[in-house]
Short mmCIF file of C-alpha atoms and ligand atoms in Angstrom, two decimals:
data_model
loop_
_atom_site.label_atom_id
_atom_site.label_comp_id
_atom_site.label_asym_id
_atom_site.label_seq_id
_atom_site.Cartn_x
_atom_site.Cartn_y
_atom_site.Cartn_z
CA MET A 1 -6.83 17.18 23.76
CA ALA A 2 -9.25 18.20 21.01
CA THR A 3 -12.98 17.74 21.68
CA LYS A 4 -14.96 15.11 19.73
CA GLN A 5 -16.58 17.94 17.76
CA GLY A 6 -13.14 19.48 17.12
CA VAL A 7 -11.84 16.15 15.82
CA SER A 8 -14.81 15.59 13.54
CA ASP A 9 -14.56 19.17 12.18
CA ARG A 10 -10.92 18.59 11.39
CA LEU A 11 -11.61 15.27 9.64
CA GLU A 12 -14.40 16.90 7.66
CA ALA A 13 -12.05 19.71 6.63
CA ILE A 14 -9.34 17.25 5.50
CA THR A 15 -11.96 15.41 3.43
CA SER A 16 -13.13 18.55 1.69
CA SER A 17 -10.17 20.95 1.58
CA VAL A 18 -6.67 19.37 1.53
CA LEU A 19 -8.30 16.52 -0.35
CA GLN A 20 -11.04 17.13 -2.90
CA PRO A 21 -13.88 14.63 -3.09
CA THR A 22 -14.92 13.23 -6.45
CA ALA A 23 -18.09 11.42 -7.51
CA ALA A 24 -16.46 8.10 -6.55
CA ASN A 25 -16.14 7.11 -2.87
CA GLY A 26 -12.57 6.82 -1.67
CA VAL A 27 -11.15 8.46 -4.83
CA GLN A 28 -9.90 11.95 -4.06
CA GLY A 29 -8.09 14.82 -5.69
CA ARG A 30 -4.86 15.83 -3.95
CA THR A 31 -4.23 19.56 -3.42
CA GLY A 32 -0.91 21.44 -3.50
CA PRO A 33 -0.39 21.40 0.30
CA PHE A 34 -1.19 17.68 0.40
CA GLU A 35 1.38 17.01 -2.32
CA GLU A 36 3.98 19.15 -0.50
CA VAL A 37 3.61 16.81 2.46
CA ILE A 38 3.84 13.75 0.17
CA ALA A 39 7.05 15.15 -1.35
CA GLY A 40 8.50 15.71 2.13
CA LEU A 41 7.62 12.17 3.20
CA THR A 42 9.03 10.75 -0.03
CA ALA A 43 12.35 12.50 0.56
CA MET A 44 12.41 11.34 4.18
CA ILE A 45 11.97 7.71 3.09
CA THR A 46 14.49 8.00 0.26
CA LYS A 47 17.07 9.47 2.65
CA ARG A 48 16.94 6.24 4.66
CA ARG A 49 17.37 3.97 1.64
CA GLU A 50 20.06 1.36 2.29
CA PRO A 51 23.19 1.35 0.09
CA GLY A 52 22.92 -0.88 -2.97
CA THR A 53 19.12 -0.68 -3.16
CA GLU A 54 17.72 -0.97 -6.69
CA VAL A 55 14.96 1.46 -7.70
CA LEU A 56 11.93 0.24 -9.71
CA ARG A 57 8.75 2.17 -10.47
CA PHE A 58 5.59 0.54 -11.75
CA PRO A 59 2.38 1.82 -13.33
CA PRO A 60 -0.87 1.20 -11.41
CA VAL A 61 -1.80 -1.84 -13.51
CA MET A 62 -0.13 -5.24 -13.65
CA SER A 63 -0.43 -8.65 -15.30
CA ARG A 64 -3.52 -10.57 -14.17
CA ALA A 65 -1.69 -13.90 -14.57
CA LEU A 66 1.12 -12.68 -12.32
CA LEU A 67 -1.31 -11.67 -9.57
CA GLU A 68 -3.19 -14.97 -9.87
CA LYS A 69 0.06 -16.89 -9.48
CA SER A 70 0.95 -14.76 -6.42
CA GLY A 71 -2.08 -16.24 -4.61
CA TYR A 72 -4.00 -12.95 -4.38
CA LEU A 73 -7.33 -14.50 -5.40
CA LYS A 74 -7.16 -16.96 -2.55
CA SER A 75 -6.43 -14.32 0.06
CA PHE A 76 -8.05 -11.05 -1.09
CA PRO A 77 -10.51 -11.60 -3.98
CA HIS A 78 -12.91 -9.08 -2.40
CA LEU A 79 -10.41 -6.24 -2.82
CA LEU A 80 -9.36 -6.88 -6.41
CA GLY A 81 -10.15 -4.57 -9.31
CA VAL A 82 -9.83 -5.91 -12.86
CA VAL A 83 -9.38 -3.92 -16.06
CA SER A 84 -12.18 -4.72 -18.48
CA SER A 85 -12.70 -3.51 -22.01
CA MET A 86 -15.09 -3.71 -24.91
CA HIS A 87 -14.47 -6.09 -27.76
CA GLY A 88 -15.94 -6.92 -31.15
CA THR A 89 -16.15 -5.03 -34.40
CA GLU A 90 -16.48 -1.27 -34.67
CA GLY A 91 -20.17 -1.84 -35.37
CA ASP A 92 -20.62 -4.03 -32.28
CA ILE A 93 -18.94 -1.46 -30.06
CA ARG A 94 -20.91 1.45 -31.54
CA ALA A 95 -24.19 -0.41 -31.02
CA LEU A 96 -23.22 -1.11 -27.40
CA VAL A 97 -22.27 2.43 -26.48
CA GLU A 98 -25.31 3.83 -28.25
CA GLY A 99 -27.60 1.39 -26.42
CA ARG A 100 -28.79 -0.39 -29.61
CA SER A 101 -27.36 -3.83 -28.75
CA SER A 102 -30.42 -6.06 -28.19
CA GLY A 103 -31.10 -5.08 -24.61
CA ARG A 104 -27.49 -5.26 -23.41
CA ASN A 105 -25.83 -2.14 -22.10
CA TRP A 106 -22.12 -1.57 -22.62
CA VAL A 107 -21.18 -2.43 -19.03
CA GLU A 108 -22.71 -5.90 -19.31
CA ALA A 109 -20.72 -6.49 -22.49
CA LEU A 110 -17.33 -5.79 -20.90
CA GLU A 111 -14.75 -8.56 -20.81
CA ALA A 112 -11.79 -8.88 -18.44
CA THR A 113 -8.44 -8.09 -20.03
CA ASP A 114 -5.03 -9.49 -19.09
CA LEU A 115 -4.59 -6.60 -16.62
CA VAL A 116 -5.60 -5.98 -13.01
CA LEU A 117 -5.21 -2.86 -10.90
CA THR A 118 -2.09 -3.27 -8.75
CA PRO A 119 -3.19 -3.98 -5.15
CA ALA A 120 0.26 -3.68 -3.53
CA ALA A 121 3.45 -2.20 -4.92
CA CYS A 122 5.73 -5.19 -4.31
CA TYR A 123 3.93 -7.92 -6.35
CA PRO A 124 5.68 -7.21 -9.68
CA VAL A 125 9.15 -7.32 -8.08
CA TYR A 126 9.47 -11.03 -7.26
CA PRO A 127 9.23 -12.50 -10.79
CA ILE A 128 11.61 -9.83 -12.11
CA ILE A 129 14.28 -10.75 -9.54
CA ALA A 130 13.58 -14.49 -9.99
CA ALA A 131 14.22 -14.21 -13.74
CA ARG A 132 17.78 -13.02 -13.01
CA GLY A 133 18.76 -16.24 -11.20
CA ASP A 134 19.90 -16.90 -7.63
CA VAL A 135 20.26 -14.06 -5.15
CA ALA A 136 23.02 -13.76 -2.56
CA ARG A 137 22.13 -14.93 0.96
CA SER A 138 22.88 -11.36 2.03
CA GLY A 139 19.92 -10.33 -0.10
CA VAL A 140 18.70 -7.98 -2.79
CA ILE A 141 16.80 -4.85 -1.80
CA VAL A 142 14.40 -3.06 -4.12
CA ASP A 143 12.71 0.33 -3.69
CA VAL A 144 9.27 0.32 -5.36
CA GLU A 145 6.31 2.64 -5.58
CA SER A 146 2.95 2.43 -7.25
CA TYR A 147 -0.55 3.78 -7.08
CA CYS A 148 -2.56 0.86 -5.70
CA PHE A 149 -6.23 -0.04 -5.91
CA ARG A 150 -8.37 -1.88 -3.38
CA ARG A 151 -12.13 -2.24 -3.56
CA GLU A 152 -12.61 -1.03 0.03
CA ALA A 153 -16.12 -1.32 1.44
CA SER A 154 -15.89 1.67 3.78
CA SER A 155 -14.78 5.18 2.88
CA GLU A 156 -13.74 6.45 6.31
CA LEU A 157 -10.95 9.01 6.07
CA GLY A 158 -7.73 7.26 5.05
CA ARG A 159 -9.47 4.19 3.63
CA MET A 160 -9.13 4.99 -0.04
CA GLN A 161 -9.79 2.93 -3.13
CA ALA A 162 -6.75 4.41 -4.88
CA PHE A 163 -3.63 5.34 -2.92
CA ARG A 164 0.15 5.48 -3.20
CA MET A 165 2.31 2.80 -1.66
CA ARG A 166 6.09 3.09 -1.35
CA GLU A 167 7.95 -0.06 -0.36
CA TYR A 168 11.37 -1.45 0.33
CA VAL A 169 11.48 -5.17 -0.49
CA CYS A 170 14.16 -7.62 0.61
CA ILE A 171 14.83 -11.04 -0.95
CA GLY A 172 17.48 -13.23 0.63
CA ALA A 173 18.17 -15.80 3.34
CA PRO A 174 15.57 -16.05 6.16
CA ASP A 175 17.75 -14.20 8.67
CA THR A 176 18.51 -11.51 6.07
CA ALA A 177 14.81 -10.86 5.40
CA LEU A 178 13.94 -10.79 9.11
CA ALA A 179 16.83 -8.49 10.02
CA PHE A 180 15.80 -6.15 7.18
CA ARG A 181 12.28 -5.96 8.58
CA GLU A 182 13.54 -5.26 12.09
CA ARG A 183 15.79 -2.43 10.80
CA TRP A 184 12.78 -0.81 9.11
CA LYS A 185 10.63 -1.14 12.23
CA ALA A 186 13.32 0.79 14.10
CA ARG A 187 13.55 3.45 11.37
CA ALA A 188 9.77 3.77 11.32
CA ASN A 189 9.81 4.45 15.04
CA GLU A 190 12.37 7.18 14.54
CA MET A 191 10.48 8.70 11.56
CA ALA A 192 7.13 8.79 13.36
CA THR A 193 8.82 10.46 16.35
CA GLN A 194 10.33 13.12 14.08
CA LEU A 195 6.93 13.66 12.46
CA GLY A 196 5.45 14.50 15.85
CA VAL A 197 2.54 12.06 15.57
CA PRO A 198 1.23 9.85 18.39
CA PHE A 199 1.81 6.26 17.28
CA LYS A 200 2.30 2.65 18.23
CA LEU A 201 3.90 -0.28 16.44
CA ALA A 202 1.80 -3.39 16.89
CA PRO A 203 1.42 -6.93 15.55
CA ALA A 204 -1.26 -7.01 12.85
CA SER A 205 -2.99 -9.21 10.30
CA ASP A 206 -4.22 -8.78 6.73
CA PRO A 207 -7.95 -8.70 5.87
CA PHE A 208 -7.95 -12.27 4.48
CA PHE A 209 -11.15 -13.34 2.76
CA GLY A 210 -13.80 -15.53 4.32
CA ARG A 211 -13.87 -17.96 7.23
CA ALA A 212 -10.59 -19.67 6.33
CA GLY A 213 -9.11 -16.17 6.22
CA LYS A 214 -9.79 -15.72 9.93
CA LEU A 215 -7.45 -18.63 10.64
CA MET A 216 -4.79 -17.22 8.34
CA ALA A 217 -5.04 -13.86 10.12
CA MET A 218 -4.69 -15.52 13.53
CA ASN A 219 -1.69 -17.48 12.33
CA GLN A 220 -0.12 -14.27 10.98
CA VAL A 221 -0.38 -12.59 14.39
CA GLU A 222 0.79 -15.70 16.24
CA GLN A 223 3.91 -15.94 14.08
CA ALA A 224 4.51 -12.16 14.22
CA LEU A 225 4.59 -11.97 10.42
CA LYS A 226 3.07 -8.48 10.18
CA PHE A 227 3.52 -5.29 12.19
CA GLU A 228 1.81 -1.97 11.59
CA LEU A 229 2.64 1.56 12.61
CA LEU A 230 -0.68 2.95 13.80
CA ILE A 231 -1.58 6.64 14.11
CA PRO A 232 -4.93 7.91 15.46
CA VAL A 233 -6.87 9.58 12.62
CA ASN A 234 -10.57 8.75 13.00
CA SER A 235 -10.32 7.74 16.67
CA GLU A 236 -7.85 6.88 19.40
CA GLU A 237 -9.47 3.46 19.90
CA ASP A 238 -9.13 2.44 16.27
CA PRO A 239 -5.93 4.03 14.95
CA THR A 240 -5.02 3.92 11.26
CA ALA A 241 -2.26 1.69 9.82
CA CYS A 242 0.11 4.05 8.02
CA MET A 243 3.09 1.73 7.51
CA SER A 244 3.43 -2.04 7.56
CA PHE A 245 6.34 -4.43 8.02
CA ASN A 246 5.81 -7.87 6.57
CA TYR A 247 7.78 -11.11 6.68
CA HIS A 248 6.38 -13.43 3.98
CA GLN A 249 8.64 -16.37 4.90
CA ASP A 250 9.00 -18.54 1.74
CA HIS A 251 5.62 -17.59 0.18
CA PHE A 252 6.97 -15.56 -2.77
CA GLY A 253 10.23 -17.53 -2.87
CA SER A 254 8.38 -20.82 -3.45
CA THR A 255 5.86 -19.24 -5.84
CA TRP A 256 8.51 -17.72 -8.09
CA GLY A 257 11.34 -20.23 -7.64
CA LEU A 258 13.50 -17.62 -5.93
CA LYS A 259 16.65 -19.24 -4.51
CA THR A 260 19.62 -18.03 -2.56
CA ASP A 261 23.08 -18.99 -3.84
CA ASP A 262 23.27 -21.94 -1.40
CA GLY A 263 20.27 -23.52 -3.18
CA ALA A 264 17.69 -22.77 -0.46
CA VAL A 265 14.33 -21.14 -1.16
CA ALA A 266 14.66 -17.38 -0.63
CA HIS A 267 12.60 -15.63 2.03
CA THR A 268 11.17 -12.15 1.51
CA ALA A 269 10.09 -9.16 3.58
CA CYS A 270 8.77 -5.71 2.82
CA ALA A 271 8.40 -2.37 4.55
CA ALA A 272 5.40 -0.52 3.11
CA PHE A 273 4.56 3.17 3.54
CA GLY A 274 0.99 4.28 2.89
CA MET A 275 1.92 7.72 1.55
CA ASP A 276 -1.58 9.17 1.42
CA ARG A 277 -2.44 7.80 4.86
CA LEU A 278 0.71 9.25 6.35
CA ALA A 279 -0.17 12.66 4.86
CA VAL A 280 -3.75 12.40 6.17
CA ALA A 281 -2.43 11.45 9.63
CA LEU A 282 -0.14 14.50 9.62
CA PHE A 283 -3.01 16.86 8.73
CA ALA A 284 -5.19 15.18 11.37
CA THR A 285 -2.48 15.67 14.01
CA HIS A 286 -1.05 19.10 13.16
CA GLY A 287 -4.02 20.83 11.53
CA LEU A 288 -4.92 22.05 8.07
CA ASP A 289 -2.50 24.96 7.76
CA LEU A 290 1.08 23.84 7.03
CA HIS A 291 2.38 27.19 8.34
CA THR A 292 1.19 26.42 11.85
CA TRP A 293 2.79 22.95 12.03
CA PRO A 294 5.58 22.53 14.63
CA ALA A 295 8.89 23.93 13.35
CA SER A 296 10.67 20.59 13.80
CA VAL A 297 8.05 18.81 11.66
CA ARG A 298 8.22 21.49 8.98
CA GLU A 299 11.98 21.13 8.94
CA VAL A 300 12.04 17.35 8.66
CA LEU A 301 9.54 17.55 5.76
CA SER A 302 11.35 20.53 4.14
CA LEU A 303 8.08 22.53 4.17
P1 LIG B 401 -0.86 -3.54 3.44
O1 LIG B 401 -0.35 -4.28 2.26
O2 LIG B 401 -2.34 -3.73 3.66
O3 LIG B 401 -0.04 -3.73 4.67
O4 LIG B 401 -0.75 -2.00 3.02
C1 LIG B 401 0.46 -1.30 3.06
C2 LIG B 401 0.18 0.12 3.49
O5 LIG B 401 -0.65 0.76 2.52
C3 LIG B 401 -0.61 0.20 4.80
O6 LIG B 401 0.26 0.23 5.91
C4 LIG B 401 -1.36 1.50 4.64
O7 LIG B 401 -0.59 2.58 5.11
C5 LIG B 401 -1.55 1.64 3.15
N1 LIG B 401 -2.94 1.29 2.78
C6 LIG B 401 -3.50 0.06 2.76
N2 LIG B 401 -4.80 0.12 2.40
C7 LIG B 401 -5.07 1.44 2.18
C8 LIG B 401 -6.24 2.17 1.80
N3 LIG B 401 -7.39 1.56 1.54
N4 LIG B 401 -6.13 3.52 1.67
C9 LIG B 401 -4.97 4.15 1.92
N5 LIG B 401 -3.84 3.52 2.29
C10 LIG B 401 -3.88 2.19 2.43
ZN1 LIG B 402 4.89 -5.60 0.05
#
């Protein structure tokens, strides 16, 4: 067992060597070794993709209207980042950036655009599938990935403002969505074991906003809607969620008019992999030098 000092030295080294800090909290550069681990994890997740899965990749911005309709503002307004831009004539904009605009600086003059920063990779999937018509009860599975943004208050290691999220999303009958989630919980167990990290899979809740949010979080745990795969990074007592397994019931189905071919509202589930967090957890567990990682871990990540 590493000493407390040993652990904090290792965390410090991850923060300043395999990652490179920038002027913005929680926004890091990724080094070659870090990206080698990400590539290994990506391949490991792809290898387990179920037959018939459709692949979709999204940029890190999405429609603001779409996110509003998804209910994000009700649940997580504190985490949202919005794309703003300048507007007006060339003269207006020049005056703003040159500080000649009657006491206003350019930041005050910004206006929200129709875009937000994507907070979770799966949001854009539901309306795309809904637009195609009914899905089979046996479900549609989509493989998505996106850089995501969350306006996180703390910048402890692994709590980033910008990070990559890979997800498998299932849309189908209630039992289809639940069975999908259970299969991914089992695969996650197997993957974490192969990666040689200490972990546990536990019921969890989302950081819902405000006092009403506390009730929603309690309800989520009570109904076992969310599970997380937790790996100690900063401390054993407060391990870091590196994957999550969510059953949304009919939330997205009702929102987007998603139906199964028997006319019922579709249920959805997703298995989400926090790619950067998984890489951080591996460096925290096995050390900074990839060459000294256990042979079995190197092999499974093709390092
Ligand atoms: P969630 O939608 O909160 O369940 O997030 C899905 C996965 O993304 C989590 O299991 C984490 O691994 C990862 N994740 C969430 N928030 C962050 C963050 N601030 N920094 C890095 N990874 C994150
Ligand atoms: Zn999701």
